[in-house]
CSV table of N, CA and C in Angstrom, one decimal:
chain,number,residue,atom,x,y,z
I,1,MET,N,-1.5,1.3,-20.9
I,1,MET,CA,-0.3,1.0,-19.8
I,1,MET,C,-0.7,-0.1,-18.6
I,2,ASN,N,0.0,-1.0,-18.7
I,2,ASN,CA,-0.2,-1.8,-17.5
I,2,ASN,C,0.7,-1.4,-16.3
I,3,ILE,N,0.0,-1.6,-15.2
I,3,ILE,CA,0.5,-1.2,-14.2
I,3,ILE,C,0.5,-2.1,-13.0
I,4,SER,N,1.1,-1.9,-11.7
I,4,SER,CA,0.7,-2.7,-10.5
I,4,SER,C,0.3,-1.8,-9.6
I,5,ARG,N,-0.8,-2.3,-8.7
I,5,ARG,CA,-1.0,-1.9,-7.6
I,5,ARG,C,-1.4,-2.7,-6.2
I,6,TYR,N,-0.9,-1.9,-5.1
I,6,TYR,CA,-1.2,-3.0,-3.7
I,6,TYR,C,-2.5,-2.6,-3.3
I,7,PHE,N,-3.3,-3.5,-3.0
I,7,PHE,CA,-4.6,-3.2,-1.9
I,7,PHE,C,-4.0,-3.9,-0.7
I,8,ALA,N,-3.9,-3.1,0.2
I,8,ALA,CA,-3.3,-3.3,1.6
I,8,ALA,C,-4.8,-3.1,2.8
I,9,LEU,N,-4.7,-4.2,3.5
I,9,LEU,CA,-5.7,-4.3,4.4
I,9,LEU,C,-5.4,-3.6,5.4
I,10,ALA,N,-6.1,-2.9,6.2
I,10,ALA,CA,-5.9,-2.0,7.3
I,10,ALA,C,-5.9,-3.4,8.8
I,11,PRO,N,-4.8,-3.3,9.6
I,11,PRO,CA,-4.8,-4.1,10.4
I,11,PRO,C,-6.3,-4.5,11.4
I,12,GLY,N,-7.1,-3.6,11.4
I,12,GLY,CA,-8.4,-3.6,12.1
I,12,GLY,C,-9.4,-3.9,11.1
I,13,ALA,N,-9.1,-4.3,9.7
I,13,ALA,CA,-10.1,-4.2,8.6
I,13,ALA,C,-11.4,-5.2,9.2
I,14,GLY,N,-11.4,-6.1,9.3
I,14,GLY,CA,-12.3,-7.5,9.6
I,14,GLY,C,-12.6,-8.1,8.3
I,15,VAL,N,-11.5,-8.1,7.6
I,15,VAL,CA,-11.7,-8.5,6.3
I,15,VAL,C,-10.5,-9.2,6.1
I,16,SER,N,-10.4,-10.6,5.6
I,16,SER,CA,-9.2,-11.6,5.4
I,16,SER,C,-8.8,-11.2,3.9
I,17,SER,N,-7.5,-11.7,3.7
I,17,SER,CA,-6.8,-11.6,2.6
I,17,SER,C,-7.8,-12.3,1.3
I,18,LYS,N,-7.8,-13.2,1.7
I,18,LYS,CA,-8.9,-14.4,1.1
I,18,LYS,C,-10.3,-13.7,0.4
I,19,GLU,N,-10.9,-13.2,1.5
I,19,GLU,CA,-12.0,-12.3,1.0
I,19,GLU,C,-11.8,-11.5,0.2
I,20,LEU,N,-10.6,-10.5,0.4
I,20,LEU,CA,-10.6,-9.2,-0.4
I,20,LEU,C,-10.0,-10.0,-1.9
I,21,VAL,N,-9.1,-10.7,-1.9
I,21,VAL,CA,-8.9,-11.1,-3.2
I,21,VAL,C,-10.1,-11.8,-4.3
I,22,GLN,N,-10.9,-12.4,-3.6
I,22,GLN,CA,-12.1,-12.9,-4.0
I,22,GLN,C,-13.0,-11.8,-4.5
I,23,TRP,N,-13.2,-11.0,-3.4
I,23,TRP,CA,-13.7,-9.4,-4.4
I,23,TRP,C,-13.1,-8.7,-5.4
I,24,LEU,N,-12.1,-8.8,-5.6
I,24,LEU,CA,-11.0,-8.3,-6.4
I,24,LEU,C,-11.3,-9.2,-7.8
I,25,LEU,N,-11.4,-10.3,-7.6
I,25,LEU,CA,-11.5,-11.3,-8.8
I,25,LEU,C,-12.8,-11.0,-9.4
I,26,GLU,N,-13.7,-11.0,-8.4
I,26,GLU,CA,-15.1,-11.0,-9.1
I,26,GLU,C,-15.4,-9.6,-9.5
I,27,ASN,N,-14.7,-8.6,-9.1
I,27,ASN,CA,-15.1,-7.2,-9.6
I,27,ASN,C,-13.9,-6.7,-10.6
I,28,SER,N,-13.3,-7.4,-11.0
I,28,SER,CA,-11.9,-7.0,-12.1
I,28,SER,C,-12.4,-7.6,-13.5
I,29,PRO,N,-12.0,-6.9,-14.6
I,29,PRO,CA,-12.2,-7.1,-15.8
I,29,PRO,C,-11.0,-8.8,-16.0
I,30,PRO,N,-10.9,-9.5,-17.2
I,30,PRO,CA,-10.2,-10.7,-17.4
I,30,PRO,C,-8.7,-10.1,-17.5
I,31,GLU,N,-8.6,-8.8,-18.0
I,31,GLU,CA,-7.0,-8.7,-18.1
I,31,GLU,C,-6.3,-8.5,-16.9
I,32,VAL,N,-7.0,-8.2,-15.8
I,32,VAL,CA,-6.2,-7.8,-14.5
I,32,VAL,C,-5.8,-9.4,-13.7
I,33,THR,N,-4.6,-9.2,-13.4
I,33,THR,CA,-4.1,-10.4,-12.6
I,33,THR,C,-4.4,-10.2,-11.1
I,34,ILE,N,-4.6,-10.9,-10.1
I,34,ILE,CA,-4.6,-10.7,-8.7
I,34,ILE,C,-3.7,-11.8,-8.3
I,35,LYS,N,-3.1,-11.5,-7.4
I,35,LYS,CA,-2.3,-12.3,-6.4
I,35,LYS,C,-2.5,-11.9,-5.1
I,36,GLU,N,-2.8,-12.8,-4.0
I,36,GLU,CA,-2.8,-12.6,-2.7
I,36,GLU,C,-1.5,-12.6,-2.0
I,37,THR,N,-1.4,-11.5,-1.2
I,37,THR,CA,-0.3,-11.3,-0.1
I,37,THR,C,-0.7,-11.5,1.2
I,38,CYS,N,0.3,-11.5,1.9
I,38,CYS,CA,0.4,-11.5,3.7
I,38,CYS,C,-0.4,-10.1,3.9
I,39,PHE,N,-0.2,-9.2,3.2
I,39,PHE,CA,-1.1,-7.7,3.2
I,39,PHE,C,-2.3,-7.4,2.8
I,40,GLY,N,-2.6,-8.3,1.5
I,40,GLY,CA,-3.8,-8.2,0.8
I,40,GLY,C,-3.4,-8.7,-0.3
I,41,ALA,N,-3.3,-7.9,-1.5
I,41,ALA,CA,-3.2,-8.2,-2.9
I,41,ALA,C,-2.3,-7.4,-3.6
I,42,ILE,N,-1.8,-7.9,-4.6
I,42,ILE,CA,-1.1,-7.2,-5.7
I,42,ILE,C,-2.3,-7.6,-7.1
I,43,ALA,N,-2.3,-6.2,-7.9
I,43,ALA,CA,-3.2,-6.2,-8.8
I,43,ALA,C,-2.5,-5.7,-9.9
I,44,ASP,N,-2.3,-6.7,-11.5
I,44,ASP,CA,-1.6,-5.9,-12.5
I,44,ASP,C,-2.7,-5.8,-13.6
I,45,GLY,N,-2.5,-4.9,-14.3
I,45,GLY,CA,-3.2,-4.9,-15.4
I,45,GLY,C,-3.3,-3.0,-16.0
I,46,PRO,N,-4.4,-3.1,-17.1
I,46,PRO,CA,-4.3,-1.6,-17.3
I,46,PRO,C,-4.5,-0.6,-16.1
I,47,GLU,N,-4.0,0.3,-16.5
I,47,GLU,CA,-4.1,1.2,-15.4
I,47,GLU,C,-5.2,2.3,-14.9
I,48,ASP,N,-6.1,2.3,-16.0
I,48,ASP,CA,-7.3,2.7,-16.0
I,48,ASP,C,-8.3,1.7,-15.2
I,49,GLU,N,-8.2,0.5,-15.7
I,49,GLU,CA,-9.0,-0.7,-14.9
I,49,GLU,C,-8.6,-0.8,-13.6
I,50,LEU,N,-7.3,-0.5,-12.9
I,50,LEU,CA,-7.1,-0.7,-11.9
I,50,LEU,C,-7.3,0.6,-10.9
I,51,ARG,N,-7.3,1.9,-11.7
I,51,ARG,CA,-7.7,2.9,-10.8
I,51,ARG,C,-9.2,2.8,-10.7
I,52,LYS,N,-10.0,2.3,-11.5
I,52,LYS,CA,-11.6,1.8,-11.1
I,52,LYS,C,-11.7,1.0,-10.1
I,53,LEU,N,-11.0,-0.2,-10.1
I,53,LEU,CA,-11.0,-1.3,-9.2
I,53,LEU,C,-10.5,-0.6,-7.9
I,54,ALA,N,-9.7,0.2,-7.9
I,54,ALA,CA,-9.5,1.0,-6.2
I,54,ALA,C,-10.7,1.9,-5.9
I,55,GLU,N,-11.2,2.5,-6.9
I,55,GLU,CA,-12.1,3.3,-6.6
I,55,GLU,C,-13.5,2.2,-5.9
I,56,ARG,N,-13.9,1.1,-6.4
I,56,ARG,CA,-14.7,0.3,-6.0
I,56,ARG,C,-14.5,-0.4,-4.7
I,57,ALA,N,-13.3,-0.6,-4.8
I,57,ALA,CA,-12.9,-1.1,-3.5
I,57,ALA,C,-13.1,-0.1,-2.2
I,58,ARG,N,-12.7,1.1,-2.5
I,58,ARG,CA,-13.1,2.0,-1.3
I,58,ARG,C,-14.5,2.1,-1.2
I,59,GLU,N,-15.2,2.1,-2.4
I,59,GLU,CA,-16.7,2.0,-2.1
I,59,GLU,C,-17.2,0.8,-1.2
I,60,GLU,N,-16.6,0.0,-1.4
I,60,GLU,CA,-17.1,-1.7,-0.9
I,60,GLU,C,-16.7,-1.8,0.6
I,61,PHE,N,-15.3,-1.3,0.7
I,61,PHE,CA,-14.6,-1.6,2.2
I,61,PHE,C,-14.1,-0.4,2.7
I,62,GLY,N,-14.8,0.7,2.5
I,62,GLY,CA,-14.2,2.0,3.2
I,62,GLY,C,-12.8,2.3,3.4
I,63,TYR,N,-12.8,2.6,4.7
I,63,TYR,CA,-11.1,2.9,4.8
I,63,TYR,C,-10.4,1.7,5.5
I,64,ALA,N,-11.0,0.1,5.3
I,64,ALA,CA,-10.2,-0.8,5.4
I,64,ALA,C,-9.3,-1.3,4.5
I,65,VAL,N,-9.3,-0.7,3.2
I,65,VAL,CA,-8.7,-1.3,2.3
I,65,VAL,C,-8.1,0.2,1.6
I,66,PHE,N,-6.8,0.2,1.7
I,66,PHE,CA,-6.1,1.3,0.8
I,66,PHE,C,-5.3,0.8,-0.3
I,67,SER,N,-5.3,1.5,-1.0
I,67,SER,CA,-4.5,1.3,-2.7
I,67,SER,C,-3.4,2.1,-3.3
I,68,LYS,N,-2.4,1.8,-3.4
I,68,LYS,CA,-1.4,2.7,-4.1
I,68,LYS,C,-0.5,2.0,-5.2
I,69,VAL,N,-0.1,2.6,-6.2
I,69,VAL,CA,0.6,2.1,-7.6
I,69,VAL,C,2.1,1.4,-6.7
I,70,ARG,N,2.4,-0.1,-7.3
I,70,ARG,CA,3.6,-0.6,-6.8
I,70,ARG,C,4.5,-0.3,-8.2
I,71,GLY,N,6.0,-0.3,-7.8
I,71,GLY,CA,6.7,0.2,-8.7
I,71,GLY,C,7.1,-1.3,-9.5
I,72,TYR,N,6.8,-2.6,-9.4
I,72,TYR,CA,7.4,-3.6,-10.0
I,72,TYR,C,6.2,-4.3,-10.1
I,73,PRO,N,5.6,-4.8,-11.5
I,73,PRO,CA,4.7,-5.9,-11.6
I,73,PRO,C,5.1,-7.4,-10.7
I,74,ALA,N,3.9,-8.3,-10.4
I,74,ALA,CA,4.2,-9.5,-9.5
I,74,ALA,C,5.0,-10.1,-10.5
I,75,GLY,N,6.0,-10.7,-9.6
I,75,GLY,CA,6.9,-11.9,-10.4
I,75,GLY,C,8.0,-11.3,-11.2
I,76,ASP,N,8.1,-9.7,-10.9
I,76,ASP,CA,9.2,-9.3,-11.6
I,76,ASP,C,10.8,-9.9,-11.0
I,77,PRO,N,11.4,-10.2,-11.8
I,77,PRO,CA,12.7,-10.9,-11.6
I,77,PRO,C,13.7,-9.7,-10.8
I,78,ARG,N,13.5,-8.8,-10.9
I,78,ARG,CA,14.4,-7.8,-10.1
I,78,ARG,C,14.0,-7.7,-8.6
I,79,VAL,N,13.0,-8.0,-8.3
I,79,VAL,CA,12.8,-7.9,-6.8
I,79,VAL,C,12.0,-9.5,-6.2
I,80,CYS,N,12.1,-10.2,-7.1
I,80,CYS,CA,11.7,-11.8,-6.7
I,80,CYS,C,13.0,-12.4,-5.7
I,81,ARG,N,12.4,-12.8,-4.8
I,81,ARG,CA,13.3,-13.5,-3.9
I,81,ARG,C,14.2,-14.7,-4.3
I,82,ARG,N,13.5,-15.6,-5.1
I,82,ARG,CA,14.1,-16.6,-5.9
I,82,ARG,C,15.4,-16.3,-6.8
I,83,THR,N,15.1,-15.0,-7.5
I,83,THR,CA,16.4,-14.7,-8.3
I,83,THR,C,17.3,-13.7,-7.4
I,84,ARG,N,16.9,-13.2,-6.3
I,84,ARG,CA,17.7,-12.4,-5.7
I,84,ARG,C,18.6,-12.9,-4.6
I,85,GLY,N,18.0,-14.4,-4.3
I,85,GLY,CA,18.9,-15.1,-3.4
I,85,GLY,C,18.4,-14.9,-1.9
I,86,GLY,N,17.1,-14.7,-1.9
I,86,GLY,CA,16.5,-14.8,-0.6
I,86,GLY,C,16.2,-13.4,0.0
I,87,GLY,N,15.8,-13.2,1.5
I,87,GLY,CA,15.6,-12.0,2.0
I,87,GLY,C,14.5,-11.2,2.0
I,88,PRO,N,14.4,-10.3,2.3
I,88,PRO,CA,12.6,-9.3,2.2
I,88,PRO,C,13.1,-8.7,0.8
I,89,ARG,N,12.1,-8.5,0.2
I,89,ARG,CA,11.9,-7.8,-1.1
I,89,ARG,C,12.4,-6.3,-0.8
I,90,PRO,N,13.1,-5.6,-1.8
I,90,PRO,CA,13.2,-4.0,-1.6
I,90,PRO,C,11.9,-3.3,-1.5
I,91,GLY,N,11.7,-2.6,-0.5
I,91,GLY,CA,10.7,-1.6,-0.1
I,91,GLY,C,9.4,-2.5,1.0
I,92,PHE,N,9.9,-3.9,1.2
I,92,PHE,CA,8.9,-4.3,1.9
I,92,PHE,C,8.8,-3.9,3.2
I,93,PRO,N,10.0,-3.6,4.0
I,93,PRO,CA,9.7,-2.7,5.4
I,93,PRO,C,9.0,-1.6,5.3
I,94,GLN,N,9.2,-0.7,4.2
I,94,GLN,CA,8.4,0.4,4.1
I,94,GLN,C,6.7,0.1,4.1
I,95,LEU,N,6.6,-1.0,3.2
I,95,LEU,CA,5.1,-1.2,3.1
I,95,LEU,C,4.6,-1.6,4.6
I,96,GLN,N,5.3,-2.9,5.1
I,96,GLN,CA,5.0,-3.1,6.4
I,96,GLN,C,4.5,-2.1,7.3
I,97,ARG,N,5.5,-1.1,7.6
I,97,ARG,CA,5.3,0.0,8.3
I,97,ARG,C,4.1,1.0,8.2
I,98,GLU,N,3.8,1.1,6.6
I,98,GLU,CA,2.6,1.8,6.2
I,98,GLU,C,1.3,1.2,6.6
I,99,VAL,N,1.0,-0.1,6.5
I,99,VAL,CA,0.5,-1.0,6.8
I,99,VAL,C,0.0,-0.9,8.3
I,100,GLU,N,0.9,-1.0,9.3
I,100,GLU,CA,0.7,-0.8,10.4
I,100,GLU,C,0.1,0.4,10.7
I,101,LEU,N,0.4,1.5,10.3
I,101,LEU,CA,-0.6,3.3,10.4
I,101,LEU,C,-1.8,3.1,9.9
I,102,LEU,N,-2.3,2.1,8.9
I,102,LEU,CA,-3.6,2.6,8.4
I,102,LEU,C,-4.8,2.5,9.3
I,103,ASP,N,-4.6,1.7,10.1
I,103,ASP,CA,-5.8,2.1,11.4
I,103,ASP,C,-5.7,3.4,11.5
I,104,ILE,N,-5.0,3.9,12.0
I,104,ILE,CA,-4.8,5.6,12.5
I,104,ILE,C,-5.2,6.5,11.2
I,105,ILE,N,-4.8,6.1,10.2
I,105,ILE,CA,-5.1,7.1,9.0
I,105,ILE,C,-6.6,6.7,8.6
I,106,ALA,N,-6.9,5.8,8.8
I,106,ALA,CA,-8.4,5.4,8.8
I,106,ALA,C,-9.4,6.2,9.5
I,107,GLU,N,-8.8,6.2,10.7
I,107,GLU,CA,-9.6,7.2,12.0
I,107,GLU,C,-9.4,8.6,11.8
I,108,GLY,N,-8.3,9.1,10.9
I,108,GLY,CA,-8.3,10.3,10.8
I,108,GLY,C,-9.1,10.9,9.6
I,109,LEU,N,-9.2,9.9,8.6
I,109,LEU,CA,-10.4,10.2,7.4
I,109,LEU,C,-11.5,10.0,7.8
I,110,ARG,N,-12.0,9.1,8.7
I,110,ARG,CA,-13.3,9.1,9.2
I,110,ARG,C,-13.5,10.4,10.1
I,111,SER,N,-12.4,11.1,11.1
I,111,SER,CA,-12.8,12.4,11.5
I,111,SER,C,-13.2,13.3,10.5
I,112,LEU,N,-12.3,13.3,9.5
I,112,LEU,CA,-12.5,14.6,8.5
I,112,LEU,C,-13.8,14.1,7.6
I,113,ASP,N,-14.4,12.8,7.5
I,113,ASP,CA,-15.7,13.0,7.0
I,113,ASP,C,-17.0,13.1,8.0
I,114,ARG,N,-16.6,13.1,9.3
I,114,ARG,CA,-17.5,13.7,10.0
I,114,ARG,C,-17.6,15.0,10.5
I,115,GLY,N,-16.5,16.1,9.5
I,115,GLY,CA,-16.5,17.3,9.8
I,115,GLY,C,-15.6,18.0,10.8
I,116,GLU,N,-15.2,17.2,11.4
I,116,GLU,CA,-14.2,17.1,12.7
I,116,GLU,C,-12.9,18.0,12.1
I,117,GLU,N,-12.3,18.9,13.1
I,117,GLU,CA,-11.1,19.6,12.7
I,117,GLU,C,-10.1,18.9,13.2
I,118,VAL,N,-8.9,18.6,12.6
I,118,VAL,CA,-7.9,17.8,12.6
I,118,VAL,C,-6.6,18.7,12.8
I,119,GLU,N,-5.9,18.7,13.9
I,119,GLU,CA,-4.8,19.4,14.3
I,119,GLU,C,-3.7,18.9,13.6
I,120,LEU,N,-2.8,19.4,12.8
I,120,LEU,CA,-1.4,19.1,12.5
I,120,LEU,C,-0.3,19.5,12.9
I,121,GLU,N,0.5,18.5,13.7
I,121,GLU,CA,1.7,19.4,14.2
I,121,GLU,C,2.3,19.9,13.1
I,122,GLU,N,3.4,21.0,13.3
I,122,GLU,CA,4.3,21.3,12.4
I,122,GLU,C,5.6,20.9,12.8
I,123,ARG,N,6.0,20.5,11.9
I,123,ARG,CA,7.7,19.9,12.2
I,123,ARG,C,8.3,20.9,11.3
I,124,GLU,N,9.7,20.8,11.5
I,124,GLU,CA,10.9,21.3,10.9
I,124,GLU,C,11.4,20.0,9.8
I,125,PRO,N,11.6,20.6,8.6
I,125,PRO,CA,12.1,19.3,8.0
I,125,PRO,C,13.4,18.7,8.3
I,126,VAL,N,13.8,17.6,8.1
I,126,VAL,CA,15.2,17.0,8.4
I,126,VAL,C,16.0,17.4,7.5
I,127,SER,N,17.1,17.9,7.8
I,127,SER,CA,18.1,18.2,7.0
I,127,SER,C,19.1,17.3,6.3
I,128,ALA,N,19.5,17.5,5.2
I,128,ALA,CA,20.4,16.7,4.8
I,128,ALA,C,21.7,16.3,5.3
I,129,ASN,N,22.1,17.0,5.9
I,129,ASN,CA,23.3,17.1,6.9
I,129,ASN,C,23.2,16.0,8.0
I,130,THR,N,21.8,16.1,8.9
I,130,THR,CA,21.2,15.3,9.8
I,130,THR,C,21.3,13.8,9.2
I,131,ILE,N,20.7,13.9,8.2
I,131,ILE,CA,20.3,12.6,7.4
I,131,ILE,C,21.7,11.6,7.4
I,132,ARG,N,22.9,12.7,6.5
I,132,ARG,CA,24.2,12.2,6.5
I,132,ARG,C,25.2,11.7,7.8
I,133,LYS,N,24.7,12.5,8.6
I,133,LYS,CA,25.2,12.1,10.0
I,133,LYS,C,24.7,10.5,10.5
I,134,LEU,N,23.5,10.6,10.5
I,134,LEU,CA,22.8,9.3,10.8
I,134,LEU,C,23.3,8.3,10.2
I,135,ALA,N,23.1,8.5,9.0
I,135,ALA,CA,24.0,7.3,8.2
I,135,ALA,C,25.3,6.7,8.6
I,136,GLU,N,25.9,7.7,8.5
I,136,GLU,CA,27.6,7.5,9.2
I,136,GLU,C,27.5,7.0,10.4
I,137,GLU,N,26.9,7.3,11.2
I,137,GLU,CA,26.4,6.6,12.7
I,137,GLU,C,26.3,5.1,12.5
I,138,GLU,N,25.3,5.0,11.4
I,138,GLU,CA,24.8,3.7,11.6
I,138,GLU,C,25.9,2.6,10.9
I,139,LEU,N,26.9,3.4,10.0
I,139,LEU,CA,28.0,2.6,9.4
I,139,LEU,C,29.1,2.2,10.5
I,140,GLU,N,29.4,3.0,11.3
I,140,GLU,CA,30.1,2.9,12.4
I,140,GLU,C,30.3,1.8,12.9
């Protein structure tokens, strides 16, 4: 089954999107398609090949590159700005926020690799009523 994966560069990666794309092209089989993006790259292809590619990228770049499955293939008309009439793609603000946090996540992962204990703050889950109230306030 074909899927799409994001390959996102942490802000402090020290690697450009062009360098990442070149590496992905050199290390992926012909059935994988790579598209450069502002945050790294999108790869489309067989699920098992993309999983292997993500593992090799982690070995090559460490915590400078993060990968996750994308809901739509590159060029899908359901999320294409051209067919939707412009504006940000659905989910892009979320991805943008995630990319902003990658350096912090990378530092946490490096701490765990060094065997350091990481303290996690316990939080109460946000109730549905609170979310509903915030949404209603936003609509006013």
